């Protein structure tokens, strides 16, 4: 009883297996002969049937040949993002071409010219898996269904197209911003198979075509090229293919930034702001409120202008060309403010500055070290024309040669007292203090004599002039009117040659 039941059971199981086997047998490997009578979809399901086609195996798994995958791309759209994102957006159609001998159907269906399908066909045949190493994100495009097209030629040549969009990294070097040129690239690499199994190649002619309506707002496309290479699998142990070299494709394009926007929105306004800060030199030296207001407001407006520019840039550690410009302009505006402070301080000085010569060197010297100049004057006078100094101390001529101005109204005039050399002095003065001169060491006289002997212009040595503080202030302002624009011009020449010639 028990035994017969087990026997029955075994019989049933055996019979079932046999019948299953037979049903699979009849279902498997449907005939391909006279394939012209089938519809495309029917024919393909027969061609790529499980029994004769394994889409997980390489097209050349039998011969162990290298599979060559030829690529080409059509680029619709390139949009470099804002500089601080360091990436760009690309819309492109990528077409891959390879030959799968298992799909050659010309002998079965001689009438058929092409099998064309979309995603469903793609899911039935082998296709290389490529990835974009420098992608930030990428996706297949398509609204309803993804834009994938696959077509199989009678010879087994498969064309696989997909429309993609990608945001790709581009490590821009912004040292010359905004006069920079950037080279960005799209890389394609084999994901699964190493270079000894799968080789990627660009199509022979025109592998990358660009849409004629490529609108690059901020850039112009200068050049583009393609390269084929073999890269070391860096995450080798993670990849299926194991350690080894992987075939890779690269499409590189060179973009030049359009400077027009930056010129109109940054460089020219900042030049104007710097020029505005020079207005201060035409104002009175003691006109503190307008001059301070002018200085600070130009500084503030320039910083506002510059910071709106800086916001669009990544915070890189190196100095960019735009920052050199910023520092230069800030320096000029700051210098104009400092000039005012300097001039204002001098303006309010009490003492008249004695000057050896009316010459920028001596004027600046006297303003920076007024006491020193004064001392020098006294020393000089004692050394060069002792008669004179003595005469002033003792004679009645003091009122004429006095260094201090006579009255308050005197300040406004340039009082140039030229002290002529000893030889030109009226004899009266020397005589009046003759006794004092004799007390001086003889060396001084020698010095005088030798001086008059040697040179034609000894008077220059002993010519001292004076300027009132107000005159000096006005003098400095006047010079600044010329000096600042000239220096800014020099800065500009240096800057623009650096930008365009280096
Ligand atoms: C199933 O069919 C295969 C041949 O296709 C055969 O070798 C096998 O023995 C069959 N199995 C059974 C249980 O009949
Ligand atoms: C890439 O190709 C371009 C032109 O085809 C060539 O000038 C350049 O040297 C190549 N670069 C590499 C890394 O092979
Ligand atoms: C990868 O390529 C380099 C040269 O390009 C070669 O030296 C190295 O042996 C290759 N590695 C493998 C695993 O083939
Ligand atoms: C490529 O990968 C295959 C296995 O997929 C392996 O047998 C072969 O050695 C690899 N080639 C290289 C050069 O690493």
Coordinates of C-alpha atoms and ligand atoms in Angstrom, one line a residue:
X1 CA 0.0 0.0 0.0
X2 CA 2.7 2.5 1.1
X3 CA 5.1 1.3 -1.5
X4 CA 2.6 1.5 -4.3
X5 CA 1.7 5.0 -3.4
X6 CA 5.4 6.1 -3.5
X7 CA 5.7 4.3 -6.9
X8 CA 2.7 6.2 -8.2
X9 CA 4.1 9.4 -7.0
X10 CA 7.5 8.8 -8.7
X11 CA 5.7 7.8 -11.9
X12 CA 3.7 11.1 -11.9
X13 CA 6.8 13.1 -11.2
X14 CA 8.7 11.4 -14.0
X15 CA 5.9 11.8 -16.5
X16 CA 5.6 15.4 -15.6
X17 CA 9.3 16.1 -16.1
X18 CA 9.2 14.3 -19.4
X19 CA 6.2 16.2 -20.5
X20 CA 7.8 19.5 -19.4
X21 CA 10.9 18.6 -21.2
X22 CA 9.0 18.0 -24.4
X23 CA 7.0 21.2 -24.1
X24 CA 10.2 23.2 -23.6
X25 CA 11.7 21.4 -26.5
X26 CA 9.0 22.3 -28.9
X27 CA 8.8 25.9 -27.5
X28 CA 12.6 26.4 -27.6
X29 CA 14.4 27.3 -30.7
X30 CA 11.6 28.2 -33.0
X31 CA 12.4 28.0 -36.6
X32 CA 14.1 30.9 -38.3
X33 CA 14.0 29.6 -41.9
X34 CA 12.0 31.6 -44.3
X35 CA 11.9 34.4 -41.8
X36 CA 10.4 36.8 -44.3
X37 CA 6.9 35.6 -43.5
X38 CA 7.1 36.8 -39.8
X39 CA 6.4 40.2 -38.6
X40 CA 9.3 42.2 -37.3
X41 CA 8.5 41.6 -33.7
X42 CA 7.9 37.9 -34.3
X43 CA 11.1 37.5 -36.2
X44 CA 13.1 39.2 -33.6
X45 CA 11.7 37.2 -30.8
X46 CA 12.7 34.1 -32.8
X47 CA 16.1 35.5 -33.6
X48 CA 17.0 36.6 -30.1
X49 CA 15.3 33.7 -28.5
X50 CA 16.8 32.4 -25.2
X51 CA 17.9 29.2 -26.8
X52 CA 20.2 30.8 -29.3
X53 CA 20.9 34.2 -27.9
X54 CA 22.2 35.2 -24.4
X55 CA 22.3 38.9 -24.1
X56 CA 24.6 38.7 -21.1
X57 CA 27.4 37.3 -23.3
X58 CA 29.6 39.3 -25.6
X59 CA 28.9 39.2 -29.3
X60 CA 32.3 37.5 -29.7
X61 CA 32.2 35.1 -26.8
X62 CA 32.8 32.2 -29.1
X63 CA 35.8 33.6 -31.1
X64 CA 37.1 35.6 -28.1
X65 CA 37.8 38.5 -30.4
X66 CA 37.9 42.1 -29.2
X67 CA 34.5 43.8 -29.7
X68 CA 35.0 47.1 -31.4
X69 CA 32.4 49.7 -30.5
X70 CA 32.4 52.8 -32.7
X71 CA 30.9 56.0 -31.2
X72 CA 29.8 59.3 -32.6
X73 CA 27.9 62.1 -31.0
X74 CA 25.7 64.9 -32.1
X75 CA 25.6 67.8 -29.7
X76 CA 22.5 70.0 -29.5
X77 CA 23.3 72.2 -26.7
X78 CA 26.2 73.2 -24.5
X79 CA 25.5 75.4 -21.5
X80 CA 28.4 76.2 -19.2
X81 CA 26.9 76.9 -15.9
X82 CA 27.7 79.8 -13.6
X83 CA 31.4 79.8 -13.0
X84 CA 31.0 78.9 -9.3
X85 CA 29.4 75.6 -10.2
X86 CA 32.3 74.3 -12.2
X87 CA 30.2 72.3 -14.5
X88 CA 28.3 72.5 -17.8
X89 CA 25.2 71.0 -19.2
X90 CA 25.2 69.0 -22.4
X91 CA 22.4 67.7 -24.5
X92 CA 23.6 65.1 -27.0
X93 CA 22.7 62.2 -29.1
X94 CA 25.2 59.3 -28.6
X95 CA 25.4 56.7 -31.3
X96 CA 27.2 53.4 -30.8
X97 CA 27.9 50.9 -33.5
X98 CA 29.1 47.4 -33.2
X99 CA 28.7 44.1 -34.9
X100 CA 26.9 41.2 -33.2
X101 CA 27.4 38.1 -35.5
X102 CA 24.6 36.2 -33.6
X103 CA 22.1 38.7 -34.9
X104 CA 23.1 38.4 -38.6
X105 CA 19.8 37.4 -40.3
X106 CA 20.5 37.9 -44.0
X107 CA 20.4 34.2 -44.6
X108 CA 17.1 33.7 -42.8
X109 CA 15.3 36.7 -44.0
X110 CA 16.8 38.1 -47.2
X111 CA 14.0 40.5 -47.8
X112 CA 14.2 42.3 -44.5
X113 CA 16.3 45.4 -44.6
X114 CA 16.4 46.5 -41.0
X115 CA 15.0 45.8 -37.7
X116 CA 14.2 48.9 -35.8
X117 CA 13.0 49.2 -32.3
X118 CA 13.1 51.2 -29.1
X119 CA 13.6 50.3 -25.5
X120 CA 12.0 46.9 -25.8
X121 CA 14.4 45.9 -28.5
X122 CA 17.3 47.3 -26.5
X123 CA 16.3 45.0 -23.6
X124 CA 16.6 41.9 -25.8
X125 CA 20.1 42.4 -27.3
X126 CA 23.5 42.9 -25.9
X127 CA 24.7 46.5 -25.7
X128 CA 27.9 47.8 -24.3
X129 CA 27.7 49.6 -21.0
X130 CA 29.5 52.9 -21.1
X131 CA 29.6 55.5 -18.4
X132 CA 30.6 59.1 -18.1
X133 CA 33.3 59.4 -15.3
X134 CA 33.0 63.1 -15.0
X135 CA 29.3 63.3 -14.8
X136 CA 27.5 65.1 -12.0
X137 CA 24.2 63.8 -13.2
X138 CA 23.0 62.5 -16.5
X139 CA 19.8 61.0 -17.8
X140 CA 18.2 59.7 -20.9
X141 CA 15.9 62.2 -22.4
X142 CA 12.4 61.7 -23.5
X143 CA 9.0 62.7 -22.4
X144 CA 6.8 59.7 -22.7
X145 CA 9.3 57.0 -23.3
X146 CA 13.0 57.4 -23.3
X147 CA 14.6 58.4 -26.6
X148 CA 16.4 55.2 -27.4
X149 CA 16.6 53.8 -30.9
X150 CA 18.2 50.5 -31.9
X151 CA 18.4 49.2 -35.4
X152 CA 19.9 45.9 -36.6
X153 CA 21.2 45.5 -40.1
X154 CA 21.1 42.1 -41.9
X155 CA 24.8 41.7 -41.4
X156 CA 24.3 41.9 -37.6
X157 CA 25.6 45.5 -37.3
X158 CA 23.8 47.1 -34.5
X159 CA 23.3 50.9 -34.2
X160 CA 22.3 52.1 -30.9
X161 CA 21.3 55.7 -30.3
X162 CA 20.2 57.5 -27.2
X163 CA 19.5 61.1 -26.5
X164 CA 21.0 62.2 -23.2
X165 CA 21.5 65.2 -21.1
X166 CA 24.3 65.4 -18.7
X167 CA 25.7 67.8 -16.2
X168 CA 29.4 67.3 -16.4
X169 CA 32.2 68.6 -14.2
X170 CA 34.7 70.9 -15.7
X171 CA 37.5 71.9 -13.4
X172 CA 37.9 75.4 -14.6
X173 CA 41.0 77.4 -13.9
X174 CA 39.9 80.8 -13.2
X175 CA 43.2 82.5 -12.7
X176 CA 42.6 84.7 -15.7
X177 CA 39.0 85.3 -15.0
X178 CA 37.2 86.9 -16.8
X179 CA 39.7 86.6 -19.7
X180 CA 40.0 82.9 -19.3
X181 CA 39.6 80.0 -21.7
X182 CA 38.3 76.8 -20.5
X183 CA 38.7 73.3 -21.8
X184 CA 36.0 71.0 -20.8
X185 CA 35.5 67.4 -21.8
X186 CA 33.0 64.6 -21.9
X187 CA 34.6 61.2 -21.2
X188 CA 33.1 57.9 -22.0
X189 CA 34.5 54.8 -20.5
X190 CA 33.7 51.1 -20.7
X191 CA 32.1 50.0 -17.5
X192 CA 32.3 46.3 -17.6
X193 CA 34.8 45.0 -20.0
X194 CA 38.5 45.8 -20.0
X195 CA 40.5 47.0 -23.0
X196 CA 41.5 43.5 -24.1
X197 CA 37.8 42.6 -24.6
X198 CA 36.1 45.7 -25.6
X199 CA 37.6 48.6 -27.5
X200 CA 36.0 52.0 -27.9
X201 CA 36.7 54.1 -31.0
X202 CA 35.4 57.2 -32.5
X203 CA 34.0 57.0 -35.9
X204 CA 36.5 57.7 -38.6
X205 CA 35.1 60.9 -40.0
X206 CA 33.3 63.6 -38.1
X207 CA 32.8 61.7 -34.9
X208 CA 31.4 64.7 -33.1
X209 CA 29.1 67.1 -34.9
X210 CA 27.7 70.2 -33.3
X211 CA 24.4 71.7 -33.9
X212 CA 24.5 74.8 -36.0
X213 CA 22.3 76.5 -33.4
X214 CA 24.6 76.1 -30.5
X215 CA 24.0 79.2 -28.5
X216 CA 26.6 79.7 -25.9
X217 CA 25.6 82.9 -24.1
X218 CA 28.6 83.6 -22.1
X219 CA 31.2 81.8 -24.1
X220 CA 32.3 81.3 -27.7
X221 CA 33.4 77.9 -28.9
X222 CA 37.0 78.1 -30.0
X223 CA 37.9 74.5 -30.8
X224 CA 37.0 70.9 -30.2
X225 CA 38.6 67.6 -30.7
X226 CA 38.3 64.0 -29.8
X227 CA 40.8 61.5 -28.3
X228 CA 40.8 57.8 -27.8
X229 CA 42.7 56.4 -24.9
X230 CA 43.1 53.6 -22.4
X231 CA 42.8 54.4 -18.8
X232 CA 43.7 52.4 -15.8
X233 CA 40.8 51.1 -14.0
X234 CA 41.1 53.0 -10.8
X235 CA 38.4 51.2 -8.8
X236 CA 39.7 48.0 -10.3
X237 CA 38.7 45.7 -7.6
X238 CA 35.1 47.0 -7.7
X239 CA 34.7 46.5 -11.3
X240 CA 33.5 43.3 -12.9
X241 CA 36.3 43.3 -15.3
X242 CA 38.8 43.2 -12.5
X243 CA 42.1 45.0 -12.6
X244 CA 43.2 46.3 -15.9
X245 CA 43.0 49.0 -18.5
X246 CA 39.7 50.2 -19.8
X247 CA 39.1 51.8 -23.1
X248 CA 37.9 55.4 -23.0
X249 CA 36.8 58.1 -25.3
X250 CA 37.1 61.8 -24.8
X251 CA 35.5 64.8 -26.5
X252 CA 37.1 68.0 -25.5
X253 CA 36.0 71.5 -26.4
X254 CA 37.6 74.8 -25.7
X255 CA 35.5 77.8 -24.7
X256 CA 36.5 81.4 -24.5
X257 CA 34.6 83.7 -22.2
X258 CA 32.9 86.6 -23.8
X259 CA 34.4 89.6 -22.1
X260 CA 31.8 92.1 -23.3
X261 CA 29.6 91.7 -20.3
X262 CA 32.4 92.1 -17.8
X263 CA 33.7 95.1 -19.6
X264 CA 30.4 96.8 -19.6
X265 CA 29.4 95.8 -16.2
X266 CA 32.6 95.8 -14.2
X267 CA 35.7 97.2 -15.8
X268 CA 34.3 100.4 -17.4
X269 CA 32.2 101.3 -14.3
X270 CA 35.1 100.7 -12.0
X271 CA 37.3 102.9 -14.2
X272 CA 34.7 105.6 -13.9
X273 CA 34.5 105.2 -10.1
X274 CA 38.3 105.5 -9.9
X275 CA 38.2 108.6 -12.1
X276 CA 35.4 110.0 -9.9
X277 CA 37.7 109.8 -6.9
X278 CA 40.1 112.2 -8.6
X279 CA 37.5 115.0 -8.4
X280 CA 38.8 115.5 -4.9
X281 CA 42.0 117.1 -6.2
X282 CA 40.0 119.9 -7.7
X283 CA 38.4 120.8 -4.4
X284 CA 39.9 123.0 -1.7
X285 CA 42.3 121.4 0.6
X286 CA 40.3 122.3 3.6
X287 CA 37.0 121.3 2.1
X288 CA 36.8 118.2 4.3
X289 CA 33.1 117.3 4.1
X290 CA 32.9 117.1 0.3
X291 CA 36.3 115.5 -0.1
X292 CA 35.7 112.8 2.6
X293 CA 32.2 112.1 1.2
X294 CA 33.6 111.7 -2.2
X295 CA 36.3 109.4 -1.1
X296 CA 34.2 107.2 1.0
X297 CA 31.3 107.0 -1.4
X298 CA 33.5 106.1 -4.3
X299 CA 35.1 103.4 -2.2
X300 CA 31.8 102.1 -1.1
X301 CA 30.3 102.0 -4.5
X302 CA 33.3 100.3 -5.9
X303 CA 33.2 97.6 -3.3
X304 CA 29.5 97.1 -4.0
X305 CA 30.2 96.7 -7.7
X306 CA 33.1 94.3 -7.1
X307 CA 31.3 92.2 -4.6
X308 CA 28.4 91.6 -6.9
X309 CA 30.9 90.3 -9.4
X310 CA 32.7 88.1 -6.8
X311 CA 29.5 86.4 -5.8
X312 CA 29.4 84.5 -9.1
X313 CA 32.8 83.0 -8.6
X314 CA 33.9 79.9 -6.7
X315 CA 36.0 80.6 -3.6
X316 CA 39.3 79.4 -5.0
X317 CA 42.5 80.0 -3.1
X318 CA 44.5 81.5 -6.0
X319 CA 44.3 85.1 -7.1
X320 CA 42.2 85.8 -10.1
X321 CA 42.8 88.5 -12.7
X322 CA 39.5 90.2 -11.6
X323 CA 40.9 90.4 -8.1
X324 CA 44.1 92.1 -9.2
X325 CA 41.9 94.6 -10.9
X326 CA 39.9 95.0 -7.7
X327 CA 43.0 95.5 -5.6
X328 CA 44.4 98.0 -8.0
X329 CA 41.2 100.1 -8.1
X330 CA 40.8 99.9 -4.4
X331 CA 44.4 101.0 -4.0
X332 CA 43.8 104.1 -6.2
X333 CA 40.6 105.1 -4.5
X334 CA 42.3 104.6 -1.1
X335 CA 45.3 106.6 -2.2
X336 CA 43.1 109.5 -3.2
X337 CA 41.6 109.5 0.3
X338 CA 45.0 109.3 1.9
X339 CA 46.2 112.2 -0.3
X340 CA 43.3 114.2 1.1
X341 CA 44.3 113.4 4.6
X342 CA 47.9 114.4 3.9
X343 CA 47.0 117.6 2.1
X344 CA 44.6 118.5 4.8
X345 CA 47.2 118.0 7.5
X346 CA 49.7 120.2 5.7
X347 CA 47.1 122.8 5.0
X348 CA 46.6 123.3 8.7
X349 CA 50.3 123.6 9.6
X350 CA 51.4 126.9 10.9
X351 CA 55.0 127.2 9.9
X352 CA 56.3 128.1 6.5
X353 CA 58.5 125.5 5.0
X354 CA 61.9 126.5 3.8
X355 CA 62.9 124.9 0.6
X356 CA 66.2 124.4 -1.0
X357 CA 64.6 124.3 -4.4
X358 CA 61.0 124.3 -5.8
X359 CA 61.2 120.7 -6.8
X360 CA 59.1 117.8 -5.9
X361 CA 61.9 116.1 -4.0
X362 CA 62.4 119.1 -1.6
X363 CA 58.7 119.9 -1.3
X364 CA 57.9 116.4 -0.2
X365 CA 60.9 116.3 2.0
X366 CA 59.8 119.5 3.8
X367 CA 56.3 118.2 4.2
X368 CA 57.3 114.9 5.6
X369 CA 60.1 116.2 7.9
X370 CA 59.5 119.9 8.3
X371 CA 61.9 120.2 11.2
X372 CA 64.7 118.5 9.5
X373 CA 64.3 120.8 6.6
X374 CA 64.4 123.8 8.8
X375 CA 67.5 122.6 10.5
X376 CA 69.1 121.9 7.2
X377 CA 68.3 125.3 6.1
X378 CA 70.0 126.9 9.1
X379 CA 73.0 124.6 8.7
X380 CA 73.2 125.3 5.0
X381 CA 73.0 129.0 5.6
X382 CA 75.7 129.0 8.2
X383 CA 77.9 126.9 6.0
X384 CA 77.5 128.5 2.7
X385 CA 76.9 132.1 3.5
X386 CA 78.0 132.9 7.0
X387 CA 78.0 136.5 6.2
X388 CA 74.3 136.4 5.5
X389 CA 73.2 134.6 8.6
X390 CA 75.3 136.8 10.7
X391 CA 74.1 139.9 8.9
X392 CA 70.5 138.9 9.6
X393 CA 71.3 138.4 13.2
X394 CA 72.9 141.7 13.6
X395 CA 72.1 144.1 10.8
X396 CA 69.2 146.3 10.0
X397 CA 68.4 144.4 6.9
X398 CA 66.6 141.7 8.9
X399 CA 63.2 143.0 8.0
X400 CA 63.8 142.5 4.3
X401 CA 65.3 139.0 4.6
X402 CA 63.1 137.7 7.4
X403 CA 61.9 134.2 7.0
X404 CA 58.7 134.8 8.8
X405 CA 56.0 136.5 6.9
X406 CA 55.3 140.0 7.9
X407 CA 51.6 140.0 8.2
X408 CA 48.6 137.5 8.1
X409 CA 47.8 138.4 4.5
X410 CA 51.3 137.4 3.6
X411 CA 50.6 133.7 3.8
X412 CA 48.9 133.6 0.5
X413 CA 51.8 134.5 -1.6
X414 CA 54.8 132.6 -2.6
X415 CA 57.6 134.3 -0.8
X416 CA 60.7 133.4 -2.7
X417 CA 63.7 134.9 -1.0
X418 CA 66.7 134.2 -2.9
X419 CA 69.8 134.5 -0.9
X420 CA 72.5 135.2 -3.3
X421 CA 75.9 133.8 -2.9
X422 CA 78.4 135.6 -0.9
X423 CA 80.0 137.1 -3.9
X424 CA 76.7 138.9 -4.9
X425 CA 75.9 140.2 -1.5
X426 CA 76.1 143.9 -1.1
X427 CA 79.2 144.9 0.5
X428 CA 77.4 146.8 3.1
X429 CA 76.1 143.7 4.8
X430 CA 79.3 142.0 4.9
X431 CA 81.0 145.0 6.2
X432 CA 78.5 145.6 8.9
X433 CA 79.3 142.3 10.5
X434 CA 82.9 142.0 9.5
X435 CA 84.1 141.4 13.0
X436 CA 81.8 138.3 13.3
X437 CA 83.0 136.8 10.0
X438 CA 86.5 137.0 11.1
X439 CA 85.6 134.7 14.0
X440 CA 84.5 132.0 11.7
X441 CA 86.9 129.3 10.9
X442 CA 89.0 129.9 7.8
X443 CA 87.8 126.7 6.3
X444 CA 84.5 128.1 5.5
X445 CA 85.9 130.8 3.4
X446 CA 88.0 128.2 1.6
X447 CA 84.9 126.2 1.0
X448 CA 83.2 129.3 -0.4
X449 CA 86.1 130.2 -2.6
X450 CA 86.5 126.8 -3.9
X451 CA 82.8 126.6 -4.6
X452 CA 82.9 129.8 -6.6
X453 CA 86.0 128.6 -8.4
X454 CA 84.7 125.3 -9.5
X455 CA 81.2 125.7 -10.7
X456 CA 79.2 128.0 -12.7
X457 CA 76.1 127.7 -10.6
X458 CA 77.0 128.0 -7.0
X459 CA 74.0 130.3 -6.4
X460 CA 71.8 127.3 -6.7
X461 CA 73.3 125.9 -3.6
X462 CA 72.4 128.8 -1.6
X463 CA 69.0 129.6 -3.1
X464 CA 66.3 128.9 -0.6
X465 CA 62.7 129.5 -1.2
X466 CA 59.7 129.2 1.0
X467 CA 56.2 128.0 0.5
X468 CA 53.4 128.5 2.9
X469 CA 51.5 125.3 3.9
X470 CA 48.6 126.3 1.8
X471 CA 50.7 126.6 -1.2
X472 CA 52.2 123.2 -0.6
X473 CA 48.8 121.7 -0.2
X474 CA 47.7 123.3 -3.5
X475 CA 50.9 122.1 -5.1
X476 CA 50.3 118.5 -4.0
X477 CA 46.7 118.6 -5.2
X478 CA 47.8 120.0 -8.6
X479 CA 50.4 117.4 -9.0
X480 CA 48.0 114.7 -8.0
X481 CA 45.6 115.7 -10.7
X482 CA 48.2 114.6 -13.2
X483 CA 50.0 111.9 -11.3
X484 CA 46.9 109.8 -10.4
X485 CA 45.5 109.5 -13.9
X486 CA 49.0 108.8 -15.2
X487 CA 49.6 106.1 -12.7
X488 CA 46.2 104.6 -13.4
X489 CA 47.0 104.6 -17.1
X490 CA 50.3 102.7 -16.3
X491 CA 48.3 100.3 -14.2
X492 CA 45.9 99.8 -17.0
X493 CA 48.6 99.2 -19.6
X494 CA 50.3 96.7 -17.3
X495 CA 47.0 95.0 -16.5
X496 CA 45.7 94.6 -20.0
X497 CA 49.0 93.5 -21.4
X498 CA 49.2 90.9 -18.7
X499 CA 45.7 89.8 -19.4
X500 CA 46.0 89.6 -23.2
X501 CA 49.7 88.8 -23.8
X502 CA 50.5 86.2 -21.1
Ligands
LIG1 C1 15.0 16.4 -21.8 O1 15.5 16.6 -23.2 C2 16.9 16.5 -23.3 C3 17.3 16.8 -24.7 O2 16.7 18.0 -25.1 C4 17.4 15.1 -22.9 O3 18.8 15.0 -22.9 C5 16.9 14.8 -21.5 O4 17.2 13.4 -21.2 C6 15.4 14.9 -21.4 N1 14.9 14.7 -20.1 C7 13.9 13.9 -19.8 C8 13.6 13.8 -18.3 O5 13.4 13.3 -20.6
LIG2 C1 43.9 64.6 -28.5 O1 43.7 64.9 -29.9 C2 44.2 66.1 -30.3 C3 43.9 66.3 -31.8 O2 43.3 65.3 -32.3 C4 45.7 66.2 -30.1 O3 46.2 67.4 -30.4 C5 46.0 65.9 -28.6 O4 47.4 65.8 -28.4 C6 45.4 64.6 -28.2 N1 45.5 64.4 -26.7 C7 45.9 63.3 -26.2 C8 46.0 63.3 -24.7 O5 46.2 62.3 -26.9
LIG3 C1 47.7 49.1 -18.8 O1 48.4 49.9 -19.7 C2 49.7 50.2 -19.3 C3 50.3 51.1 -20.4 O2 49.3 51.9 -20.9 C4 50.5 48.9 -19.2 O3 51.8 49.3 -18.7 C5 49.9 48.0 -18.2 O4 50.6 46.8 -18.1 C6 48.5 47.8 -18.6 N1 47.8 47.0 -17.6 C7 47.2 45.8 -17.9 C8 46.6 45.1 -16.7 O5 47.1 45.4 -19.0
LIG4 C1 40.2 41.5 -18.8 O1 39.2 40.9 -18.2 C2 39.2 39.5 -18.4 C3 38.0 38.9 -17.7 O2 36.9 39.6 -17.9 C4 40.4 38.9 -17.9 O3 40.5 37.5 -18.2 C5 41.6 39.5 -18.6 O4 42.8 39.1 -18.0 C6 41.5 41.0 -18.4 N1 42.6 41.7 -19.1 C7 43.4 42.5 -18.6 C8 44.4 43.0 -19.5 O5 43.4 42.8 -17.4

